[in-house]
Amino acid sequence: MKHATLAGFSCWCPIAIAFILLSLPVPLRASPPFQSIAQHQIKGIVTDSSREPLGGVNIVISGKGQGTISDFDGTYTITAASQDTLTFSFIGFKTVEIPVNGQTTVDVQLQEDVTALGEVTVNAGYYTVSEKERTGSISRITSKDIEKQPVSNPLAAMQGQMTGVDIRQSTGVPGGGFSIQIRGQNSLRTEGNAPLYVIDGVPYSAEDMGSGLTGAVIPGAISPINSIDPTTIASIEVLKDADATAIYGSRGANGVILITTKKGTAGKTQVTMGYAYGTGRVTRFTDLMNTSQYLEMRREAFANDGYTGYPYNAYDVNGTWDTTRYTDWQQVFMGGTSEYTDIRAVLSGGSEQTRFLISGNFHHETTVNPGDFHYQKGNFHANLNHHSKDQKFHVNLSTGYTAQENNQPGTDVTQNALQLPPNAPELYTPDGSLNWENSTWTNPLSAYESKYTAHTYDLVGSMLISYKLFKNLTLKTSLGFTDTRFKDQKTQPSTLYDPAYEVGSEYSSVYVNTTNRQSWIIEPQISWEQTFGDLQTKLLLGSTFQKQTETQLVQEGIGFSSNSLLENLASAYQTGIYLDDKITYKYQAVFARANFSWKGRYILNLTGRRDGSSRFGPGRQFANFGAVGATWIFSKENFLSENRSISFGKLRASYGTSGNDQIGDYQYLDTYTATGNNYGGVTGLEPTRLYNPDFGWETNVKLETALETGFLQDRIFFTAAWYRNRSSNQLVGIPLPATTGFSNLQANLHATVENRGWEFTLRTVNLQKQHLTWTTRLNLTLARNRLIAFPGLEGSTYQNQYVIGAPLNIKKVFQYTGMDPQTGIYQFRDFNGDGEVTREDDREAFRDLNPEYFGGLHNSLTYKEWQLDVFFQFVKQDNYTGAYNFGRPGSMSNKPVAALDRWQKPGDIANYQAYTTGVNRDIVQAFSRYYQSDAMIADASYIRLKNIALSYTLPKGVIPGVQCRITVQGQNLLTFTSYDGLDPESIYISRLPPLRVLTTGIEIRF
């Protein structure tokens, strides 16, 4: 068993609280009504713009201070005179005044107030800050943004919603993963660019848990982020710049994603129940050849190659297969309809001192593929919040548990659906068995005999305890625990193979991966606040103790007496262990924050952290990181006090450093692996890594400046930010000569990666009447990534991968110069001028596959009980064309219709070479270079109607005592693009593209 320690670091021993005295829930009571002449009772309900009830709204009678507070469900009862005026006010919403005028029922809808910028509180991790006074770069979405989208992964709800956050969906298979980068790729290592996820103050490991050995239908491994139920999330904040992330030290080098779950609200106990049902389909298909076009291609290829007849194995053209048959294989394998079902229930309420929330959710989803495959998960979430009557003692308990089951085919058949000849045989024989057509093909349905299953059980728990020791001094401790248990397996039964080969169950196999991950964290803190005249001071000091343990066992079983025993490893004739590992990661730190505000105009924020990580050797385990952020709210200056156009103005800037230890564990140690070979009854060991105690932290230096302005009472609000991040001291494997016995040595490489860009946001209130509101949000990111330094690059093994001054995500390719109209052969630039085009010397052109810009446009329209939200996502990028996935025209696989534009005789101008079955060496070689050239990379930009959400709330009283809302939601509805493949976001035909989803739902509350 491997082990790592942190030496020389003194530990704090936090005080454990033995018990918590919870107050019994007591409903809110209205203040005594104001007595006046001719008074009468008035009742009503207060809601927000989406018709959600607002509890805790302050209601004042004629400005005299007497009034009441709306209950949890938004209802209120008050006594006032006919000549009085009711004033409704709530943080973050516009105040509304309504004359009584003899009314007995007054319902009111409050509109969100973008001018109340200082009252919007943003979660910055270890502290909260008002939107107006924050010095860092923080993007935010709330439950209202998330609940409008029929998604099962929080990352899907974030796509296109935030500046600087690039999220890509990897596959349309249920339970599939997403890739995410916050302000670009900082590390040369792909695995070193993940952000830090924090759920209710608990760091949550998002490292993939699969083995990678199963080769399953879900590409890559399984991301634990699928375990987070979007319906339980209250808000998601993304911390991006140095000021916002420095307090997280090395863990925040690639950004921080803070997920805050929902909490109860004081008021009477309330039940909310929701049900949604929907369907999903592939958004678009590739325009492929029909049977006559395909056969024309194949016959011409044989003619070009000099064949006078067709070979015996050319079943598609020699008459073995029916040359009149046509099957649209895309429709067969991807044309189905998946079904979505969501059921949820929430119980919440409590008193002013103790509030609670309990929720449960069940999600079930089938696939578009033929067969009985599905993905489902259930989630339980609970939150308890309590404070003492004197407001000195606070405790918040939160827990969530999720169980997932994913049952999918062992292989994604998308590629078969696109490449299978259109006249391929029928799938079934008349008796219903798989048709092997006399062993002339591999029936693609046989792939479904292989099954992939994954089970995940995930627990996240947290507790935050605070006590105000003195008026300005607060002690606080947060504790967290996570437990993730994951198991996936892939079976390969003998029924995968043609029965004519007589393959028995003794050749069946199964791969099983079992991964368990547990972590705990304790963070004692002390905070102090004091005002000295016009100077407000806030200080925070804390420490972090974290430990994570992961065990992984990957096994294989081969040979079974029966396929019915395939999932029982004990029944295998032969078993083997690919991996049996236990890893312990320890992390300790101290952190501090000092915030100074002068007259609310000039704000200075200082943060620092000293980190210790067990991933580095003695003497290299600790590093210091910090940042400074400053803000000038110039709209508070006297020279703008009378300006009616500029309602808010702020300049902010930040500079700081953070580190990165995302390199895996024990990389600095000598490590050994069991060979599996037996010598004299003893299993031997072989060295797998060289000892190198000298490598240390990657360093990321971040710089940002920003302008935030509001016009016309903030009806127009605009922000612009410029940033530059430089990551150096790169942790990579430096290649070693084969004579050393090792492929590489883990070490620091003196290379520097830079990310810089502009981020813009625009919020406008286009129309705001009593019953009609129209708002717009636009975000745009212009990002650039480049390698600015790499000493010795030309002589290293990375010389064919990177170019100084170019982005990391480039492809070095041949430069295509066109087709020779006389020979019909593709031509390429000979960079070194030696008269030959070779892979080693002439792949000098490169193309950038990073997005040039991306963003989103959201419009929200409310009219009385109706609300309509429309969201567009857009990306400007280059990527591999759809043709890249299909191979050489003339071979025995279907091709896009565009391949009919081919060269046939001297003088022809065409996009494709002459067809060949593979005999013509010049054409084959030229096509191989063409595949590795810039001709295969084209515009893959797109504008996607990402989401439409329409809701209608039944007027009060239609169903007595019950609030009811009906919703219609759509995701990935339309894609506008010139891209010629299945999908410009997920370009590879080996993966199912993202689906178009339409759902209808109903929510009731009582």
mmCIF file with all atom_site columns, C-alpha atoms in Angstrom, residues 773-851:
data_model
loop_
_atom_site.group_PDB
_atom_site.id
_atom_site.type_symbol
_atom_site.label_atom_id
_atom_site.label_alt_id
_atom_site.label_comp_id
_atom_site.label_asym_id
_atom_site.label_entity_id
_atom_site.label_seq_id
_atom_site.pdbx_PDB_ins_code
_atom_site.Cartn_x
_atom_site.Cartn_y
_atom_site.Cartn_z
_atom_site.occupancy
_atom_site.B_iso_or_equiv
_atom_site.pdbx_formal_charge
_atom_site.auth_seq_id
_atom_site.auth_comp_id
_atom_site.auth_asym_id
_atom_site.auth_atom_id
_atom_site.pdbx_PDB_model_num
ATOM 1  C CA . THR A 1 773 ? -41.700 42.660 -18.786 1.00 0.00 ? 773 THR A CA 1
ATOM 2  C CA . TRP A 1 774 ? -39.025 41.956 -21.388 1.00 0.00 ? 774 TRP A CA 1
ATOM 3  C CA . THR A 1 775 ? -35.352 41.550 -20.444 1.00 0.00 ? 775 THR A CA 1
ATOM 4  C CA . THR A 1 776 ? -32.265 40.542 -22.441 1.00 0.00 ? 776 THR A CA 1
ATOM 5  C CA . ARG A 1 777 ? -28.883 39.115 -21.420 1.00 0.00 ? 777 ARG A CA 1
ATOM 6  C CA . LEU A 1 778 ? -25.925 38.804 -23.772 1.00 0.00 ? 778 LEU A CA 1
ATOM 7  C CA . ASN A 1 779 ? -22.477 37.377 -23.010 1.00 0.00 ? 779 ASN A CA 1
ATOM 8  C CA . LEU A 1 780 ? -19.475 37.208 -25.330 1.00 0.00 ? 780 LEU A CA 1
ATOM 9  C CA . THR A 1 781 ? -15.968 35.802 -24.813 1.00 0.00 ? 781 THR A CA 1
ATOM 10 C CA . LEU A 1 782 ? -13.005 36.471 -27.111 1.00 0.00 ? 782 LEU A CA 1
ATOM 11 C CA . ALA A 1 783 ? -10.232 34.108 -26.025 1.00 0.00 ? 783 ALA A CA 1
ATOM 12 C CA . ARG A 1 784 ? -6.682  33.429 -27.216 1.00 0.00 ? 784 ARG A CA 1
ATOM 13 C CA . ASN A 1 785 ? -4.310  30.694 -26.080 1.00 0.00 ? 785 ASN A CA 1
ATOM 14 C CA . ARG A 1 786 ? -0.641  30.428 -27.032 1.00 0.00 ? 786 ARG A CA 1
ATOM 15 C CA . LEU A 1 787 ? 2.643   28.846 -26.050 1.00 0.00 ? 787 LEU A CA 1
ATOM 16 C CA . ILE A 1 788 ? 4.984   31.783 -25.454 1.00 0.00 ? 788 ILE A CA 1
ATOM 17 C CA . ALA A 1 789 ? 8.095   29.920 -24.296 1.00 0.00 ? 789 ALA A CA 1
ATOM 18 C CA . PHE A 1 790 ? 9.491   26.393 -24.591 1.00 0.00 ? 790 PHE A CA 1
ATOM 19 C CA . PRO A 1 791 ? 13.302  26.173 -24.363 1.00 0.00 ? 791 PRO A CA 1
ATOM 20 C CA . GLY A 1 792 ? 14.684  23.392 -26.540 1.00 0.00 ? 792 GLY A CA 1
ATOM 21 C CA . LEU A 1 793 ? 11.388  22.690 -28.284 1.00 0.00 ? 793 LEU A CA 1
ATOM 22 C CA . GLU A 1 794 ? 13.027  22.006 -31.667 1.00 0.00 ? 794 GLU A CA 1
ATOM 23 C CA . GLY A 1 795 ? 15.110  19.194 -30.275 1.00 0.00 ? 795 GLY A CA 1
ATOM 24 C CA . SER A 1 796 ? 12.428  17.632 -28.110 1.00 0.00 ? 796 SER A CA 1
ATOM 25 C CA . THR A 1 797 ? 9.804   15.002 -28.813 1.00 0.00 ? 797 THR A CA 1
ATOM 26 C CA . TYR A 1 798 ? 7.178   17.767 -28.582 1.00 0.00 ? 798 TYR A CA 1
ATOM 27 C CA . GLN A 1 799 ? 8.416   19.502 -31.757 1.00 0.00 ? 799 GLN A CA 1
ATOM 28 C CA . ASN A 1 800 ? 5.656   17.906 -33.866 1.00 0.00 ? 800 ASN A CA 1
ATOM 29 C CA . GLN A 1 801 ? 2.980   18.813 -31.338 1.00 0.00 ? 801 GLN A CA 1
ATOM 30 C CA . TYR A 1 802 ? 3.600   22.445 -30.365 1.00 0.00 ? 802 TYR A CA 1
ATOM 31 C CA . VAL A 1 803 ? 4.689   25.694 -32.015 1.00 0.00 ? 803 VAL A CA 1
ATOM 32 C CA . ILE A 1 804 ? 5.975   28.676 -30.039 1.00 0.00 ? 804 ILE A CA 1
ATOM 33 C CA . GLY A 1 805 ? 3.537   31.533 -30.491 1.00 0.00 ? 805 GLY A CA 1
ATOM 34 C CA . ALA A 1 806 ? 0.698   29.182 -31.431 1.00 0.00 ? 806 ALA A CA 1
ATOM 35 C CA . PRO A 1 807 ? -2.117  27.728 -29.290 1.00 0.00 ? 807 PRO A CA 1
ATOM 36 C CA . LEU A 1 808 ? -1.726  24.392 -27.519 1.00 0.00 ? 808 LEU A CA 1
ATOM 37 C CA . ASN A 1 809 ? -4.772  22.938 -29.232 1.00 0.00 ? 809 ASN A CA 1
ATOM 38 C CA . ILE A 1 810 ? -3.353  22.963 -32.733 1.00 0.00 ? 810 ILE A CA 1
ATOM 39 C CA . LYS A 1 811 ? -2.963  20.243 -35.316 1.00 0.00 ? 811 LYS A CA 1
ATOM 40 C CA . LYS A 1 812 ? 0.233   20.209 -37.336 1.00 0.00 ? 812 LYS A CA 1
ATOM 41 C CA . VAL A 1 813 ? -0.840  19.158 -40.798 1.00 0.00 ? 813 VAL A CA 1
ATOM 42 C CA . PHE A 1 814 ? 0.188   19.035 -44.437 1.00 0.00 ? 814 PHE A CA 1
ATOM 43 C CA . GLN A 1 815 ? -0.754  22.156 -46.394 1.00 0.00 ? 815 GLN A CA 1
ATOM 44 C CA . TYR A 1 816 ? -3.130  21.208 -49.173 1.00 0.00 ? 816 TYR A CA 1
ATOM 45 C CA . THR A 1 817 ? -2.493  23.159 -52.388 1.00 0.00 ? 817 THR A CA 1
ATOM 46 C CA . GLY A 1 818 ? -5.220  21.652 -54.577 1.00 0.00 ? 818 GLY A CA 1
ATOM 47 C CA . MET A 1 819 ? -5.773  18.804 -57.003 1.00 0.00 ? 819 MET A CA 1
ATOM 48 C CA . ASP A 1 820 ? -3.732  18.322 -60.170 1.00 0.00 ? 820 ASP A CA 1
ATOM 49 C CA . PRO A 1 821 ? -6.430  18.475 -62.891 1.00 0.00 ? 821 PRO A CA 1
ATOM 50 C CA . GLN A 1 822 ? -4.340  16.313 -65.196 1.00 0.00 ? 822 GLN A CA 1
ATOM 51 C CA . THR A 1 823 ? -3.701  13.409 -62.815 1.00 0.00 ? 823 THR A CA 1
ATOM 52 C CA . GLY A 1 824 ? -6.529  13.858 -60.333 1.00 0.00 ? 824 GLY A CA 1
ATOM 53 C CA . ILE A 1 825 ? -4.050  13.522 -57.436 1.00 0.00 ? 825 ILE A CA 1
ATOM 54 C CA . TYR A 1 826 ? -4.053  15.747 -54.333 1.00 0.00 ? 826 TYR A CA 1
ATOM 55 C CA . GLN A 1 827 ? -1.069  18.095 -54.069 1.00 0.00 ? 827 GLN A CA 1
ATOM 56 C CA . PHE A 1 828 ? 0.683   19.401 -50.949 1.00 0.00 ? 828 PHE A CA 1
ATOM 57 C CA . ARG A 1 829 ? 3.335   21.934 -50.125 1.00 0.00 ? 829 ARG A CA 1
ATOM 58 C CA . ASP A 1 830 ? 6.889   20.669 -49.919 1.00 0.00 ? 830 ASP A CA 1
ATOM 59 C CA . PHE A 1 831 ? 8.094   22.756 -46.979 1.00 0.00 ? 831 PHE A CA 1
ATOM 60 C CA . ASN A 1 832 ? 11.755  21.688 -46.994 1.00 0.00 ? 832 ASN A CA 1
ATOM 61 C CA . GLY A 1 833 ? 12.036  21.711 -50.803 1.00 0.00 ? 833 GLY A CA 1
ATOM 62 C CA . ASP A 1 834 ? 13.567  18.244 -51.120 1.00 0.00 ? 834 ASP A CA 1
ATOM 63 C CA . GLY A 1 835 ? 11.101  17.192 -53.817 1.00 0.00 ? 835 GLY A CA 1
ATOM 64 C CA . GLU A 1 836 ? 9.180   14.816 -51.555 1.00 0.00 ? 836 GLU A CA 1
ATOM 65 C CA . VAL A 1 837 ? 6.280   15.314 -49.155 1.00 0.00 ? 837 VAL A CA 1
ATOM 66 C CA . THR A 1 838 ? 6.954   13.324 -45.998 1.00 0.00 ? 838 THR A CA 1
ATOM 67 C CA . ARG A 1 839 ? 5.291   13.175 -42.612 1.00 0.00 ? 839 ARG A CA 1
ATOM 68 C CA . GLU A 1 840 ? 8.472   13.957 -40.726 1.00 0.00 ? 840 GLU A CA 1
ATOM 69 C CA . ASP A 1 841 ? 9.554   17.096 -42.619 1.00 0.00 ? 841 ASP A CA 1
ATOM 70 C CA . ASP A 1 842 ? 6.529   18.633 -44.288 1.00 0.00 ? 842 ASP A CA 1
ATOM 71 C CA . ARG A 1 843 ? 3.757   18.675 -41.695 1.00 0.00 ? 843 ARG A CA 1
ATOM 72 C CA . GLU A 1 844 ? 4.584   22.263 -40.853 1.00 0.00 ? 844 GLU A CA 1
ATOM 73 C CA . ALA A 1 845 ? 1.241   23.953 -41.395 1.00 0.00 ? 845 ALA A CA 1
ATOM 74 C CA . PHE A 1 846 ? -0.998  24.126 -38.356 1.00 0.00 ? 846 PHE A CA 1
ATOM 75 C CA . ARG A 1 847 ? -4.623  24.933 -37.624 1.00 0.00 ? 847 ARG A CA 1
ATOM 76 C CA . ASP A 1 848 ? -6.072  26.265 -34.381 1.00 0.00 ? 848 ASP A CA 1
ATOM 77 C CA . LEU A 1 849 ? -8.992  24.226 -33.045 1.00 0.00 ? 849 LEU A CA 1
ATOM 78 C CA . ASN A 1 850 ? -9.747  26.558 -30.127 1.00 0.00 ? 850 ASN A CA 1
ATOM 79 C CA . PRO A 1 851 ? -12.940 28.622 -30.384 1.00 0.00 ? 851 PRO A CA 1
#
